[in-house]
Amino acid sequence: MKFFKKVSPKIWWFSFLVLLIVVISLTNIFASFDLFFYDLFFKLRPKPAVSEKVAIIEITDNTLNKLAAWPLPRDFHASLIEVLGDFGAEAVVFDIIFAEDTFYDQVFSKAIAKEKVYLPIVFYLDGLEQNWASQEAVKKMADIQADIKKSVSGIGHINVFVDSDGKIRRVPLFINFDKKLYPHLGLAAAAGHLNLNLEKIDFRKRKVIVDKKLKIPVGKNSSLFVNFPDKWNKAFPHFSYLEILKSYQDIKRGKKASLDLTKLKGKTCFVGLTAAGTTDLKAVPLEESYPMLGLQASVYNSIINKDFIRQASLFLNLFIALLIFTLVFLITLKFSPIKSLFISLSLLLGFFLAAFLLFSYYQFWVNSFLIFLIISFVYLGAVIVKFLEERKNKQILEKELDIAQKIQNSFLPKEIKDVTGLDLSCYMKPAKFVAGDLYDIIKLDKNKLGIFLADVSGKGASAALIMAQTISIFRILARKKEDPALVLTNLNREISKTLKGKFITAVYIIFDLDKKEINFSSAGHMPPIIYESRKEKAKEIEFEAGIPLGVVNDTIYSAYQRKIDKGDKIIVYTDGITEARNRKGKEFEIEGLNNLLSKYGSLVCREIKEKLIEGLNKFSKKMPQADDITFVITGITE
């Protein structure tokens, strides 16, 4: 049990997902979805070679209108065979069932006997998976009329496999019926062209060997992927059944024929029905309505060109899926979500490009849908996990920062109300959870009060730590000295030892109520603003400020004095106020602060604070706060 507890959750997830991918690959549950990519590759690939030996002879609507209704009398077929034989056609392959007895069977049979003719039969298939052996048949659906069958050169079935989406992509290369193997019609014709003995068949895993010479890649049930070279109207040369017969009659009568019948020399002619509305039009990868006559020709073309579509084995597809999964899993662990997305998309595009090139130039098909799912879901899963982890970490951090904020607030003084003759109010709002601003109010004796305000460069936790250190040292030094310049000089010397790359602006004011004056010193901070009650106007106190704390450790600061009267107000502040921006990017500036103090300076300090906050919010209109805002207002009441 201890071992299992020590194992990382990521390893558990990795192992679980590997097992899931293995199960999905071995069961091939996404086979129907892979067909989408198969068809897509089919449509986008360069067109394969087409043999010059193939010709299509169509029985179109025009043929039926001019000759006779379907089925055509068999003496017409006999005439066609005679014409093709006279003009040197190599073979004739009919994609027409000749099962019933008719009046012209003897005529047709004699014509067949003179030429190399192949005819089809159809079986009822048992639908069971037979591994790599031939497809089993239950019974014959349509056979060949007995007299015709005796004369034919070859017989082949025209059964097909219909996939789950209703499209035809495969045919059984062989069908086993009554302990006899029947080849596909296209294979039968191709074997005749290649002089192969179809009695010598060797079934191997993933291939069939014909007559020890021809290796044909197959799937289970000896299924062959039909390598359709192009759409129906573009794949093979087409000839009209009617025009062939008509041209032959014209030649016999000494007329000029509309069709050059010499073009049929040496060709294997596939004859079949393509009239509109016939049941022989099916959906294939290239188009939704494709005559099955073209399928027989495509099988023939593929075999004589030895141009076969091969499917990756189950274990090769599994290996690819696991490899891609491992790469994506490691990528999502190592990189940020944005980089992971870019790399994962690149990997996905790279895979599809490689899969497309393999299919286009090597006729090799690998399953693609599972790879798409793996990359998509592993990335999305990793992003969700990282989001939840970040959310948890953020909650922990916010909790810690909340504690830090409370600790920081404990460093700050409460408003002192027992100093006779002074009214005081203070405010601090961090830009983040904790601030780099600081202030302190220290009672030196019953008539003297020190107010210290500083701004640490930067924001956030690091500035807050410097703030805590600074305020602690200040309190020690301020208790010993009543000279603000000397306090800043000693404070600078102490904190310069620890500040590296940062600095602090500060101002320290001591109110002496007996003398009605303030003594102050500044380390690079903004000048205090005084509201003069007699003039009812606010302005900056002019003096020469020293450099910020922590820049030069032996800096000597200067002190300044100024008389104050009853009703006057002194405000010290940080630049978070004057640098606050509105939606147009304009800053509040010192002018905005002076205007508010001039307008409300006669109020008590608490009310002035509220007016300042209200005016600042009205100006910024809820724009994000860019810096800490801190100020202390002190008023002379006696």
Short mmCIF file of C-alpha atoms in Angstrom, two decimals, residues 80-493:
data_model
loop_
_atom_site.label_atom_id
_atom_site.label_comp_id
_atom_site.label_asym_id
_atom_site.label_seq_id
_atom_site.Cartn_x
_atom_site.Cartn_y
_atom_site.Cartn_z
CA LEU A 80 -21.72 -5.93 -79.22
CA ILE A 81 -19.36 -8.83 -78.52
CA GLU A 82 -19.02 -9.41 -82.27
CA VAL A 83 -18.15 -5.75 -82.88
CA LEU A 84 -15.61 -5.68 -80.05
CA GLY A 85 -14.05 -8.88 -81.29
CA ASP A 86 -13.81 -7.58 -84.86
CA PHE A 87 -12.02 -4.43 -83.67
CA GLY A 88 -9.52 -6.22 -81.48
CA ALA A 89 -10.83 -5.76 -77.96
CA GLU A 90 -8.89 -8.04 -75.60
CA ALA A 91 -11.78 -8.98 -73.29
CA VAL A 92 -15.35 -8.08 -72.46
CA VAL A 93 -16.54 -7.88 -68.85
CA PHE A 94 -20.29 -7.64 -68.31
CA ASP A 95 -21.59 -6.09 -65.09
CA ILE A 96 -25.02 -7.51 -65.97
CA ILE A 97 -26.76 -10.53 -64.48
CA PHE A 98 -27.79 -13.21 -67.00
CA ALA A 99 -29.70 -15.61 -64.74
CA GLU A 100 -33.01 -16.20 -66.52
CA ASP A 101 -33.68 -18.09 -69.75
CA THR A 102 -34.47 -15.87 -72.75
CA PHE A 103 -35.17 -16.35 -76.46
CA TYR A 104 -31.70 -15.21 -77.57
CA ASP A 105 -29.58 -17.28 -75.15
CA GLN A 106 -28.17 -19.50 -77.91
CA VAL A 107 -27.15 -16.47 -79.99
CA PHE A 108 -25.53 -14.87 -76.98
CA SER A 109 -23.81 -18.10 -75.97
CA LYS A 110 -22.26 -18.55 -79.44
CA ALA A 111 -20.95 -14.98 -79.39
CA ILE A 112 -19.43 -15.49 -75.96
CA ALA A 113 -17.71 -18.69 -77.01
CA LYS A 114 -15.77 -16.83 -79.75
CA GLU A 115 -14.31 -14.13 -77.46
CA LYS A 116 -12.85 -13.74 -73.99
CA VAL A 117 -15.92 -12.79 -71.96
CA TYR A 118 -16.37 -12.56 -68.17
CA LEU A 119 -19.77 -12.65 -66.50
CA PRO A 120 -20.91 -11.96 -62.91
CA ILE A 121 -22.69 -13.87 -60.20
CA VAL A 122 -24.01 -12.66 -56.83
CA PHE A 123 -24.04 -14.36 -53.40
CA TYR A 124 -25.79 -13.99 -50.08
CA LEU A 125 -22.94 -13.46 -47.61
CA ASP A 126 -23.04 -14.81 -44.07
CA GLY A 127 -21.76 -11.53 -42.59
CA LEU A 128 -19.35 -13.27 -40.20
CA GLU A 129 -15.75 -12.21 -39.79
CA GLN A 130 -13.45 -14.97 -41.08
CA ASN A 131 -10.11 -13.51 -40.12
CA TRP A 132 -7.80 -13.51 -43.14
CA ALA A 133 -9.60 -16.28 -45.07
CA SER A 134 -12.08 -15.78 -47.90
CA GLN A 135 -15.59 -14.49 -47.27
CA GLU A 136 -18.14 -17.22 -46.74
CA ALA A 137 -21.42 -17.24 -48.71
CA VAL A 138 -24.75 -18.72 -47.64
CA LYS A 139 -26.17 -19.24 -51.11
CA LYS A 140 -26.22 -17.81 -54.59
CA MET A 141 -28.45 -14.83 -55.12
CA ALA A 142 -28.04 -14.77 -58.90
CA ASP A 143 -26.27 -17.31 -61.11
CA ILE A 144 -25.59 -17.49 -64.87
CA GLN A 145 -28.00 -19.20 -67.26
CA ALA A 146 -26.75 -22.73 -67.89
CA ASP A 147 -26.05 -22.56 -71.67
CA ILE A 148 -24.31 -19.20 -71.34
CA LYS A 149 -22.25 -20.43 -68.40
CA LYS A 150 -20.75 -23.21 -70.52
CA SER A 151 -19.36 -20.75 -73.04
CA VAL A 152 -18.01 -18.03 -70.74
CA SER A 153 -14.23 -17.52 -70.30
CA GLY A 154 -14.42 -16.54 -66.66
CA ILE A 155 -16.85 -15.97 -63.79
CA GLY A 156 -16.54 -13.54 -60.93
CA HIS A 157 -18.77 -12.26 -58.16
CA ILE A 158 -19.81 -8.60 -57.87
CA ASN A 159 -20.52 -8.54 -54.13
CA VAL A 160 -19.36 -5.57 -52.09
CA PHE A 161 -18.98 -4.60 -48.43
CA VAL A 162 -21.12 -1.66 -47.38
CA ASP A 163 -19.63 0.38 -44.52
CA SER A 164 -21.61 1.88 -41.63
CA ASP A 165 -22.10 5.18 -43.48
CA GLY A 166 -23.61 3.44 -46.51
CA LYS A 167 -20.55 3.88 -48.72
CA ILE A 168 -18.71 1.16 -50.61
CA ARG A 169 -14.96 1.09 -50.10
CA ARG A 170 -14.12 -2.62 -50.08
CA VAL A 171 -14.97 -5.79 -51.91
CA PRO A 172 -14.36 -9.41 -50.93
CA LEU A 173 -11.52 -10.57 -53.17
CA PHE A 174 -12.75 -14.16 -52.89
CA ILE A 175 -15.99 -15.78 -51.81
CA ASN A 176 -16.10 -19.33 -50.60
CA PHE A 177 -19.27 -21.15 -51.59
CA ASP A 178 -19.82 -24.88 -51.57
CA LYS A 179 -16.06 -25.42 -51.04
CA LYS A 180 -15.18 -23.47 -54.13
CA LEU A 181 -13.49 -20.08 -54.36
CA TYR A 182 -15.05 -17.43 -56.56
CA PRO A 183 -12.88 -14.39 -57.37
CA HIS A 184 -14.14 -10.88 -57.71
CA LEU A 185 -15.14 -10.09 -61.30
CA GLY A 186 -12.37 -7.50 -61.67
CA LEU A 187 -9.81 -10.01 -60.35
CA ALA A 188 -11.07 -12.68 -62.75
CA ALA A 189 -10.58 -10.35 -65.72
CA ALA A 190 -7.17 -9.16 -64.44
CA ALA A 191 -6.01 -12.74 -63.92
CA GLY A 192 -6.93 -13.47 -67.54
CA HIS A 193 -4.91 -10.45 -68.68
CA LEU A 194 -1.90 -11.43 -66.54
CA ASN A 195 -2.17 -15.16 -67.34
CA LEU A 196 -2.58 -16.11 -63.69
CA ASN A 197 -4.03 -19.39 -62.48
CA LEU A 198 -6.84 -18.62 -60.05
CA GLU A 199 -6.79 -22.19 -58.82
CA LYS A 200 -3.52 -21.51 -57.03
CA ILE A 201 -4.46 -19.26 -54.14
CA ASP A 202 -2.49 -18.87 -50.91
CA PHE A 203 -4.16 -16.93 -48.08
CA ARG A 204 -1.69 -15.24 -45.75
CA LYS A 205 -2.19 -12.76 -42.97
CA ARG A 206 -2.93 -9.39 -44.59
CA LYS A 207 -2.29 -10.65 -48.15
CA VAL A 208 -3.38 -13.12 -50.81
CA ILE A 209 -0.85 -14.68 -53.19
CA VAL A 210 -2.20 -15.62 -56.61
CA ASP A 211 -0.34 -18.25 -58.63
CA LYS A 212 2.84 -17.50 -56.59
CA LYS A 213 3.24 -14.33 -58.69
CA LEU A 214 0.79 -11.67 -57.54
CA LYS A 215 0.60 -10.43 -53.94
CA ILE A 216 -2.56 -8.53 -53.10
CA PRO A 217 -2.90 -6.82 -49.68
CA VAL A 218 -6.21 -7.58 -47.99
CA GLY A 219 -8.02 -7.10 -44.72
CA LYS A 220 -10.20 -9.57 -42.89
CA ASN A 221 -12.62 -11.63 -44.99
CA SER A 222 -10.11 -11.13 -47.85
CA SER A 223 -11.43 -7.58 -48.23
CA LEU A 224 -9.71 -5.41 -50.83
CA PHE A 225 -9.84 -1.62 -50.67
CA VAL A 226 -11.04 -0.40 -54.05
CA ASN A 227 -8.54 2.10 -55.43
CA PHE A 228 -10.95 4.33 -57.37
CA PRO A 229 -8.63 6.36 -59.63
CA ASP A 230 -11.01 9.30 -60.07
CA LYS A 231 -14.64 10.34 -60.32
CA TRP A 232 -16.86 8.41 -62.68
CA ASN A 233 -16.62 10.79 -65.63
CA LYS A 234 -12.86 11.26 -65.36
CA ALA A 235 -11.37 7.90 -64.47
CA PHE A 236 -11.64 5.85 -67.70
CA PRO A 237 -12.51 6.46 -71.37
CA HIS A 238 -16.26 6.07 -71.92
CA PHE A 239 -18.07 4.70 -74.97
CA SER A 240 -21.77 4.53 -75.69
CA TYR A 241 -23.24 1.07 -76.13
CA LEU A 242 -25.61 2.51 -78.74
CA GLU A 243 -22.91 4.44 -80.63
CA ILE A 244 -20.71 1.35 -80.92
CA LEU A 245 -23.51 -0.66 -82.56
CA LYS A 246 -24.58 2.26 -84.72
CA SER A 247 -21.03 3.00 -85.88
CA TYR A 248 -20.54 -0.65 -86.78
CA GLN A 249 -23.71 -0.59 -88.92
CA ASP A 250 -22.55 2.62 -90.61
CA ILE A 251 -19.20 1.05 -91.48
CA LYS A 252 -20.96 -1.99 -92.98
CA ARG A 253 -23.10 0.31 -95.11
CA GLY A 254 -20.10 2.27 -96.27
CA LYS A 255 -20.98 5.36 -94.28
CA LYS A 256 -18.72 7.44 -92.10
CA ALA A 257 -18.96 6.20 -88.52
CA SER A 258 -19.52 8.68 -85.68
CA LEU A 259 -17.17 6.68 -83.45
CA ASP A 260 -13.63 5.46 -84.17
CA LEU A 261 -13.97 1.80 -83.19
CA THR A 262 -10.22 1.19 -83.56
CA LYS A 263 -9.86 2.90 -80.16
CA LEU A 264 -11.22 -0.31 -78.62
CA LYS A 265 -8.29 -2.39 -79.82
CA GLY A 266 -6.46 -4.22 -77.01
CA LYS A 267 -8.82 -2.98 -74.36
CA THR A 268 -10.71 -4.82 -71.67
CA CYS A 269 -14.22 -3.44 -72.10
CA PHE A 270 -16.47 -3.18 -69.05
CA VAL A 271 -20.12 -3.18 -70.08
CA GLY A 272 -22.92 -2.17 -67.75
CA LEU A 273 -25.97 -0.08 -66.97
CA THR A 274 -25.47 3.59 -66.02
CA ALA A 275 -28.91 4.99 -66.82
CA ALA A 276 -30.35 7.44 -64.31
CA GLY A 277 -32.41 5.96 -61.50
CA THR A 278 -30.95 2.47 -61.71
CA THR A 279 -30.11 0.49 -58.58
CA ASP A 280 -26.49 0.11 -59.70
CA LEU A 281 -25.56 3.60 -58.51
CA LYS A 282 -23.94 3.60 -55.05
CA ALA A 283 -22.04 5.97 -52.76
CA VAL A 284 -18.23 5.67 -52.79
CA PRO A 285 -15.47 7.87 -51.28
CA LEU A 286 -15.28 10.14 -54.32
CA GLU A 287 -18.96 10.79 -54.92
CA GLU A 288 -22.43 9.89 -53.70
CA SER A 289 -23.71 8.35 -56.93
CA TYR A 290 -21.18 6.12 -58.64
CA PRO A 291 -22.01 3.27 -61.10
CA MET A 292 -20.76 -0.09 -59.87
CA LEU A 293 -19.51 -0.69 -63.39
CA GLY A 294 -16.72 1.72 -62.47
CA LEU A 295 -15.98 -0.29 -59.33
CA GLN A 296 -15.33 -3.45 -61.39
CA ALA A 297 -13.06 -1.47 -63.70
CA SER A 298 -11.24 0.10 -60.72
CA VAL A 299 -10.51 -3.32 -59.19
CA TYR A 300 -9.19 -4.53 -62.54
CA ASN A 301 -7.08 -1.37 -62.99
CA SER A 302 -5.62 -1.66 -59.49
CA ILE A 303 -4.61 -5.29 -59.98
CA ILE A 304 -2.96 -4.99 -63.39
CA ASN A 305 -1.10 -1.85 -62.20
CA LYS A 306 -0.31 -3.52 -58.85
CA ASP A 307 -1.48 -0.30 -57.24
CA PHE A 308 -3.15 -1.34 -53.98
CA ILE A 309 -4.33 0.53 -50.91
CA ARG A 310 -2.80 -1.03 -47.81
CA GLN A 311 -4.06 -0.43 -44.28
CA ALA A 312 -1.70 -0.20 -41.33
CA SER A 313 -1.90 -3.16 -39.01
CA LEU A 314 -3.73 -2.97 -35.71
CA PHE A 315 -0.47 -2.99 -33.77
CA LEU A 316 1.18 -0.34 -35.96
CA ASN A 317 -1.82 1.94 -35.40
CA LEU A 318 -1.56 1.22 -31.67
CA PHE A 319 2.17 2.01 -31.65
CA ILE A 320 1.58 5.33 -33.43
CA ALA A 321 -1.26 6.23 -31.04
CA LEU A 322 0.85 5.47 -27.95
CA LEU A 323 3.83 7.38 -29.36
CA ILE A 324 1.71 10.46 -30.11
CA PHE A 325 0.02 10.21 -26.72
CA THR A 326 3.35 10.04 -24.88
CA LEU A 327 4.68 13.06 -26.77
CA VAL A 328 1.57 15.15 -26.11
CA PHE A 329 1.47 14.07 -22.46
CA LEU A 330 5.08 15.14 -21.92
CA ILE A 331 4.57 18.38 -23.86
CA THR A 332 1.57 19.39 -21.75
CA LEU A 333 3.48 18.65 -18.55
CA LYS A 334 6.59 20.58 -19.57
CA PHE A 335 5.22 23.69 -21.27
CA SER A 336 2.66 26.37 -20.52
CA PRO A 337 -0.87 25.99 -21.97
CA ILE A 338 -0.15 28.46 -24.80
CA LYS A 339 3.11 26.76 -25.82
CA SER A 340 1.49 23.34 -25.38
CA LEU A 341 -1.34 24.38 -27.70
CA PHE A 342 1.08 25.56 -30.37
CA ILE A 343 3.25 22.43 -30.13
CA SER A 344 0.23 20.10 -29.99
CA LEU A 345 -1.34 21.74 -33.04
CA SER A 346 1.99 21.49 -34.86
CA LEU A 347 2.20 17.81 -33.95
CA LEU A 348 -1.39 17.26 -35.10
CA LEU A 349 -0.79 19.01 -38.43
CA GLY A 350 2.51 17.15 -38.84
CA PHE A 351 0.80 13.82 -38.28
CA PHE A 352 -2.00 14.54 -40.75
CA LEU A 353 0.49 15.74 -43.34
CA ALA A 354 2.56 12.57 -42.89
CA ALA A 355 -0.60 10.40 -43.02
CA PHE A 356 -1.76 12.19 -46.17
CA LEU A 357 1.61 11.80 -47.89
CA LEU A 358 1.72 8.11 -47.01
CA PHE A 359 -1.75 7.65 -48.47
CA SER A 360 -1.09 9.78 -51.54
CA TYR A 361 2.27 8.39 -52.64
CA TYR A 362 2.47 4.97 -51.01
CA GLN A 363 -1.26 4.07 -50.87
CA PHE A 364 -0.74 3.37 -47.14
CA TRP A 365 -3.54 4.28 -44.76
CA VAL A 366 -3.13 4.79 -41.02
CA ASN A 367 -6.02 5.44 -38.66
CA SER A 368 -6.31 9.16 -37.93
CA PHE A 369 -9.37 9.82 -35.79
CA LEU A 370 -7.89 8.36 -32.59
CA ILE A 371 -4.80 10.55 -33.01
CA PHE A 372 -7.06 13.59 -33.32
CA LEU A 373 -8.88 12.57 -30.13
CA ILE A 374 -5.66 11.88 -28.25
CA ILE A 375 -4.07 15.24 -29.03
CA SER A 376 -7.30 17.16 -28.41
CA PHE A 377 -8.34 15.48 -25.17
CA VAL A 378 -4.88 15.17 -23.63
CA TYR A 379 -4.28 18.87 -24.24
CA LEU A 380 -7.73 19.86 -22.93
CA GLY A 381 -7.34 17.55 -19.95
CA ALA A 382 -3.91 18.98 -19.14
CA VAL A 383 -5.23 22.54 -19.42
CA ILE A 384 -8.12 21.72 -17.09
CA VAL A 385 -5.78 20.06 -14.58
CA LYS A 386 -3.37 23.00 -14.73
CA PHE A 387 -6.28 25.40 -14.35
CA LEU A 388 -7.53 23.55 -11.27
CA GLU A 389 -4.00 23.44 -9.84
CA GLU A 390 -3.53 27.14 -10.52
CA ARG A 391 -6.90 27.88 -8.98
CA LYS A 392 -5.98 25.89 -5.89
CA ASN A 393 -2.58 27.57 -5.68
CA LYS A 394 -4.24 30.95 -6.18
CA GLN A 395 -6.66 30.23 -3.34
CA ILE A 396 -3.75 29.24 -1.11
CA LEU A 397 -1.81 32.33 -2.17
CA GLU A 398 -4.81 34.58 -1.62
CA LYS A 399 -5.26 33.09 1.82
CA GLU A 400 -1.59 33.66 2.60
CA LEU A 401 -1.75 37.19 1.20
CA ASP A 402 -4.84 37.86 3.25
CA ILE A 403 -2.88 36.85 6.32
CA ALA A 404 0.02 39.01 5.11
CA GLN A 405 -2.36 41.93 4.68
CA LYS A 406 -3.60 41.52 8.23
CA ILE A 407 -0.02 41.33 9.47
CA GLN A 408 0.87 44.44 7.47
CA ASN A 409 -2.14 46.30 8.84
CA SER A 410 -0.98 45.40 12.32
CA PHE A 411 2.23 47.33 11.60
CA LEU A 412 0.25 50.44 10.78
CA PRO A 413 -0.81 52.75 13.60
CA LYS A 414 -4.34 53.58 14.58
CA GLU A 415 -5.45 57.19 14.42
CA ILE A 416 -4.30 59.07 17.52
CA LYS A 417 -7.06 61.20 19.00
CA ASP A 418 -5.62 62.22 22.37
CA VAL A 419 -3.14 64.85 21.16
CA THR A 420 -4.63 68.19 22.09
CA GLY A 421 -4.85 70.61 19.21
CA LEU A 422 -4.56 68.01 16.40
CA ASP A 423 -7.14 66.42 14.10
CA LEU A 424 -5.85 63.45 12.13
CA SER A 425 -7.09 60.95 9.53
CA CYS A 426 -5.19 58.40 7.40
CA TYR A 427 -5.92 56.09 4.44
CA MET A 428 -4.09 53.30 2.62
CA LYS A 429 -5.30 51.14 -0.26
CA PRO A 430 -2.82 48.62 -1.73
CA ALA A 431 -2.78 48.05 -5.50
CA LYS A 432 -2.36 44.36 -4.67
CA PHE A 433 -3.03 42.41 -1.49
CA VAL A 434 -0.10 43.98 0.32
CA ALA A 435 1.39 47.41 -0.18
CA GLY A 436 4.83 48.92 -0.54
CA ASP A 437 3.56 52.15 0.98
CA LEU A 438 3.94 52.72 4.70
CA TYR A 439 3.14 55.32 7.29
CA ASP A 440 3.55 55.68 11.00
CA ILE A 441 2.24 58.07 13.62
CA ILE A 442 4.36 58.30 16.72
CA LYS A 443 3.64 60.36 19.84
CA LEU A 444 6.90 61.92 21.04
CA ASP A 445 5.42 63.77 24.03
CA LYS A 446 2.11 65.39 24.92
CA ASN A 447 2.69 68.29 22.52
CA LYS A 448 4.73 66.62 19.80
CA LEU A 449 3.62 64.14 17.17
CA GLY A 450 5.70 62.53 14.41
CA ILE A 451 4.17 61.49 11.09
CA PHE A 452 6.27 59.29 8.79
CA LEU A 453 5.20 58.30 5.27
CA ALA A 454 7.23 56.35 2.71
CA ASP A 455 6.89 54.60 -0.63
CA VAL A 456 9.01 51.52 -1.47
CA SER A 457 9.87 51.15 -5.15
CA GLY A 458 7.80 48.39 -6.70
CA LYS A 459 4.65 46.71 -5.40
CA GLY A 460 3.50 43.47 -3.89
CA ALA A 461 5.08 41.06 -1.43
CA SER A 462 8.74 42.11 -1.83
CA ALA A 463 7.88 45.79 -1.28
CA ALA A 464 5.73 44.85 1.72
CA LEU A 465 8.64 43.00 3.34
CA ILE A 466 10.86 46.07 2.90
CA MET A 467 8.03 48.17 4.32
CA ALA A 468 7.85 45.99 7.44
CA GLN A 469 11.61 46.20 7.97
CA THR A 470 11.68 49.97 7.40
CA ILE A 471 8.84 50.78 9.77
CA SER A 472 10.41 48.62 12.49
CA ILE A 473 13.76 50.42 12.22
CA PHE A 474 12.04 53.80 12.01
CA ARG A 475 10.22 53.27 15.30
CA ILE A 476 13.43 52.49 17.08
CA LEU A 477 15.22 55.55 15.69
CA ALA A 478 12.29 57.98 16.09
CA ARG A 479 12.05 57.28 19.83
CA LYS A 480 15.62 58.45 20.30
CA LYS A 481 15.69 61.58 18.16
CA GLU A 482 13.36 64.52 17.63
CA ASP A 483 15.27 65.80 14.61
CA PRO A 484 13.53 64.50 11.44
CA ALA A 485 16.67 64.97 9.33
CA LEU A 486 18.80 62.95 11.75
CA VAL A 487 16.18 60.20 11.89
CA LEU A 488 16.17 59.88 8.06
CA THR A 489 20.00 59.96 7.98
CA ASN A 490 20.25 57.11 10.48
CA LEU A 491 17.40 55.19 8.81
CA ASN A 492 19.14 55.45 5.43
CA ARG A 493 22.37 54.13 6.91
#
